Coordinates of C-alpha atoms and ligand atoms in Angstrom, one line a residue:
M1 CA 11.7 260.9 102.8
I2 CA 15.0 261.0 101.0
E3 CA 15.1 259.1 97.8
L4 CA 18.1 256.9 97.2
V5 CA 18.6 254.4 94.4
F6 CA 20.4 251.1 95.1
A7 CA 21.9 250.1 91.7
T8 CA 20.8 246.5 91.9
N9 CA 17.8 244.3 91.1
N10 CA 18.9 241.7 93.6
K11 CA 15.7 241.3 95.7
H12 CA 17.6 239.8 98.6
K13 CA 20.0 242.7 98.8
L14 CA 17.2 245.2 98.5
Q15 CA 15.2 243.5 101.3
E16 CA 18.3 243.5 103.5
I17 CA 18.9 247.2 103.2
K18 CA 15.3 248.3 103.4
A19 CA 15.0 246.4 106.7
V20 CA 17.8 248.3 108.4
V21 CA 17.8 251.8 106.8
G22 CA 14.7 253.1 108.6
D23 CA 11.8 255.2 107.3
K24 CA 13.9 258.3 106.5
F25 CA 15.0 256.8 103.2
N26 CA 13.0 255.5 100.2
I27 CA 15.3 253.0 98.6
L28 CA 14.5 252.4 94.9
S29 CA 15.9 249.5 92.8
L30 CA 17.1 249.9 89.2
A31 CA 13.8 248.5 87.9
E32 CA 11.8 251.1 90.0
I33 CA 13.6 254.0 88.2
G34 CA 13.0 252.3 84.8
C35 CA 16.7 251.3 84.3
T36 CA 16.8 248.0 82.5
K37 CA 20.4 248.2 81.4
D38 CA 22.8 245.5 82.6
I39 CA 25.5 248.0 83.6
P40 CA 28.9 246.5 82.5
E41 CA 31.4 245.9 85.4
T42 CA 34.6 246.5 83.5
A43 CA 36.9 247.8 86.2
D44 CA 39.8 245.8 87.6
A45 CA 39.0 246.6 91.2
L46 CA 35.9 246.4 93.4
E47 CA 35.9 250.2 94.0
G48 CA 35.9 250.8 90.3
N49 CA 32.9 248.6 89.6
A50 CA 30.9 250.0 92.5
S51 CA 31.7 253.5 91.2
I52 CA 30.7 252.7 87.5
K53 CA 27.3 251.4 88.6
S54 CA 26.4 254.3 90.9
R55 CA 27.9 256.9 88.5
Y56 CA 25.8 255.4 85.7
V57 CA 22.6 256.0 87.6
F58 CA 23.6 259.5 88.8
D59 CA 24.7 260.6 85.3
N60 CA 21.7 259.1 83.4
Y61 CA 18.9 259.6 85.9
G62 CA 20.1 262.5 88.1
K63 CA 19.4 260.5 91.2
N64 CA 21.5 260.0 94.3
C65 CA 22.6 256.4 94.3
F66 CA 24.8 253.7 95.8
A67 CA 26.1 250.4 94.4
D68 CA 28.1 247.5 95.8
D69 CA 30.7 245.1 94.6
T70 CA 32.1 242.1 96.4
G71 CA 35.0 239.7 96.0
L72 CA 36.6 236.7 97.7
E73 CA 40.3 237.5 98.2
I74 CA 42.5 234.4 98.8
E75 CA 46.0 235.1 100.2
A76 CA 47.8 232.1 98.5
L77 CA 46.2 233.2 95.1
D78 CA 47.5 236.8 95.4
G79 CA 44.0 238.1 96.1
K80 CA 42.2 236.1 93.4
P81 CA 39.4 235.6 92.5
G82 CA 38.7 239.1 93.8
V83 CA 36.9 241.3 91.4
Y84 CA 36.4 238.3 89.1
S85 CA 34.6 236.2 91.8
A86 CA 31.3 235.8 90.0
R87 CA 32.9 234.6 86.7
Y88 CA 36.1 232.9 88.0
A89 CA 35.4 229.6 86.2
G90 CA 34.0 231.3 83.1
P91 CA 31.2 233.6 82.0
G92 CA 28.4 231.3 83.2
H93 CA 28.5 232.6 86.8
D94 CA 28.4 229.0 88.0
H95 CA 28.9 228.9 91.8
Q96 CA 29.7 225.2 91.9
K97 CA 32.4 225.5 89.1
N98 CA 33.8 228.6 90.8
M99 CA 34.2 226.7 94.1
D100 CA 35.7 223.6 92.4
K101 CA 38.3 225.8 90.7
V102 CA 39.3 227.4 94.0
L103 CA 39.4 224.0 95.8
N104 CA 41.6 222.6 93.0
E105 CA 44.0 225.6 93.0
L106 CA 44.4 225.3 96.8
R107 CA 44.7 221.4 96.7
N108 CA 48.3 221.2 98.1
Q109 CA 48.2 224.6 99.8
N110 CA 48.6 225.0 103.6
N111 CA 47.9 228.8 103.6
R112 CA 44.1 228.9 103.3
A113 CA 43.6 232.4 104.6
A114 CA 41.0 234.4 102.7
Q115 CA 38.6 237.3 103.1
F116 CA 35.4 238.5 101.6
R117 CA 35.4 242.2 100.9
T118 CA 32.5 244.5 99.9
V119 CA 32.9 248.0 98.7
I120 CA 29.9 250.4 98.5
C121 CA 30.1 253.6 96.4
L122 CA 27.6 256.3 97.4
I123 CA 27.0 259.3 95.2
I124 CA 25.2 262.2 96.8
D125 CA 24.9 265.4 94.7
G126 CA 27.7 264.1 92.5
K127 CA 30.2 263.5 95.3
E128 CA 31.5 259.9 95.7
M129 CA 32.1 258.2 99.0
F130 CA 33.3 254.7 99.7
F131 CA 32.5 252.3 102.5
D132 CA 34.0 248.8 102.9
G133 CA 33.4 245.7 104.9
I134 CA 35.6 242.7 105.4
V135 CA 35.2 239.3 107.0
K136 CA 38.4 237.2 107.4
G137 CA 38.4 233.4 107.4
T138 CA 39.7 230.3 105.7
I139 CA 39.0 228.2 102.7
L140 CA 37.8 224.7 103.7
T141 CA 39.1 221.6 101.9
E142 CA 35.6 220.6 100.8
K143 CA 32.1 222.1 100.6
H144 CA 29.9 222.2 103.7
G145 CA 26.3 223.2 104.1
D146 CA 23.6 224.3 101.6
K147 CA 22.5 227.7 102.8
G148 CA 23.6 231.1 101.3
F149 CA 25.1 231.4 97.9
G150 CA 28.3 231.8 96.0
Y151 CA 31.4 230.6 97.8
D152 CA 29.6 230.2 101.2
P153 CA 30.1 226.4 101.4
I154 CA 33.9 226.7 101.3
F155 CA 34.3 229.8 103.5
Q156 CA 34.7 229.5 107.2
P157 CA 34.7 232.8 109.1
E158 CA 37.3 233.4 111.7
G159 CA 36.1 232.4 115.2
Y160 CA 33.5 229.9 113.9
D161 CA 33.7 226.2 113.2
V162 CA 31.1 226.1 110.5
S163 CA 31.0 227.5 107.0
F164 CA 28.9 230.4 105.9
A165 CA 26.6 227.9 104.2
E166 CA 25.9 226.3 107.6
M167 CA 24.9 229.5 109.3
D168 CA 21.4 231.2 109.4
L169 CA 21.1 234.3 107.2
E170 CA 20.7 236.5 110.2
A171 CA 23.9 235.2 111.9
K172 CA 25.8 235.5 108.6
N173 CA 24.6 239.1 108.0
K174 CA 25.8 240.2 111.4
I175 CA 29.4 239.4 110.7
S176 CA 29.5 239.4 106.9
H177 CA 31.5 241.7 104.6
R178 CA 28.2 243.1 103.1
G179 CA 26.6 243.5 106.5
R180 CA 29.6 245.4 107.8
A181 CA 29.8 247.7 104.7
V182 CA 26.0 248.4 104.8
Q183 CA 26.3 249.2 108.5
K184 CA 28.9 251.9 107.8
L185 CA 26.7 253.3 105.0
I186 CA 23.8 253.5 107.3
E187 CA 25.8 255.2 110.0
Y188 CA 26.7 257.8 107.5
L189 CA 23.2 258.2 106.1
K190 CA 21.8 258.8 109.6
L191 CA 24.0 261.9 109.7
L192 CA 22.3 263.4 106.6
Ligands
LIG201 P1 28.4 240.8 94.0 O1 29.3 241.9 93.7 O2 27.6 240.9 95.3 O3 27.5 240.4 92.8 O4 29.3 239.5 94.3 C1 30.2 239.0 93.3 C2 30.4 237.5 93.5 O5 31.1 237.3 94.8 C3 29.2 236.6 93.7 O6 28.7 236.2 92.4 C4 29.6 235.5 94.5 O7 30.3 234.6 93.8 C5 30.6 236.2 95.5 N1 29.9 236.6 96.7 C6 29.5 237.8 97.0 N2 29.0 237.8 98.3 C7 29.0 236.5 98.7 C8 28.6 235.9 99.9 O8 28.1 236.5 100.9 N3 28.9 234.6 100.0 C9 29.5 233.9 99.1 N4 29.9 234.4 97.9 C10 29.7 235.8 97.7

């Protein structure tokens, strides 16, 4: 089995990747390698933050690793909240406040085009590789649904008439930014 650290302690993300990666890989969380540090995400781009997290693990633990970072990019807001999605309305990481801020900023805006983008940085033997996944859609005028997390209630993916928060997790994962980026990562890992 090939050991690979996923630089996260998010149980949902770990479960998601373990389910699809197959038995060739032993995926370890940060906790499982004894890393308790909250690695600071100080870059101004998703690529930078994903790189900081996986580089931290490789440099300090000598283990092959990957990390992800996601942002909601809204066209009329010049790509904001982007890399600042988690803390758009302040350091509290409050999803409701973040959504309220977006809805308020788009109040009189006809262009509601947006996309979620995930970037994964994989480091194998010190060499970095990036994989991305995008889902395009629109920002609704109000919140719909109570599934999912983050901006899901105000994001409607292209080709659907419901928000992400009204979709089952399985249906969302099939078309989501993270699902698509993970798929590219897995295709690559299968070649190893
Ligand atoms: P992270 O990089 O996965 O931690 O994501 C950063 C932020 O982007 C989260 O705190 C959420 O606000 C938002 N986000 C990421 N993925 C999703 C998603 O699938 N749905 C809604 N919001 C998301």
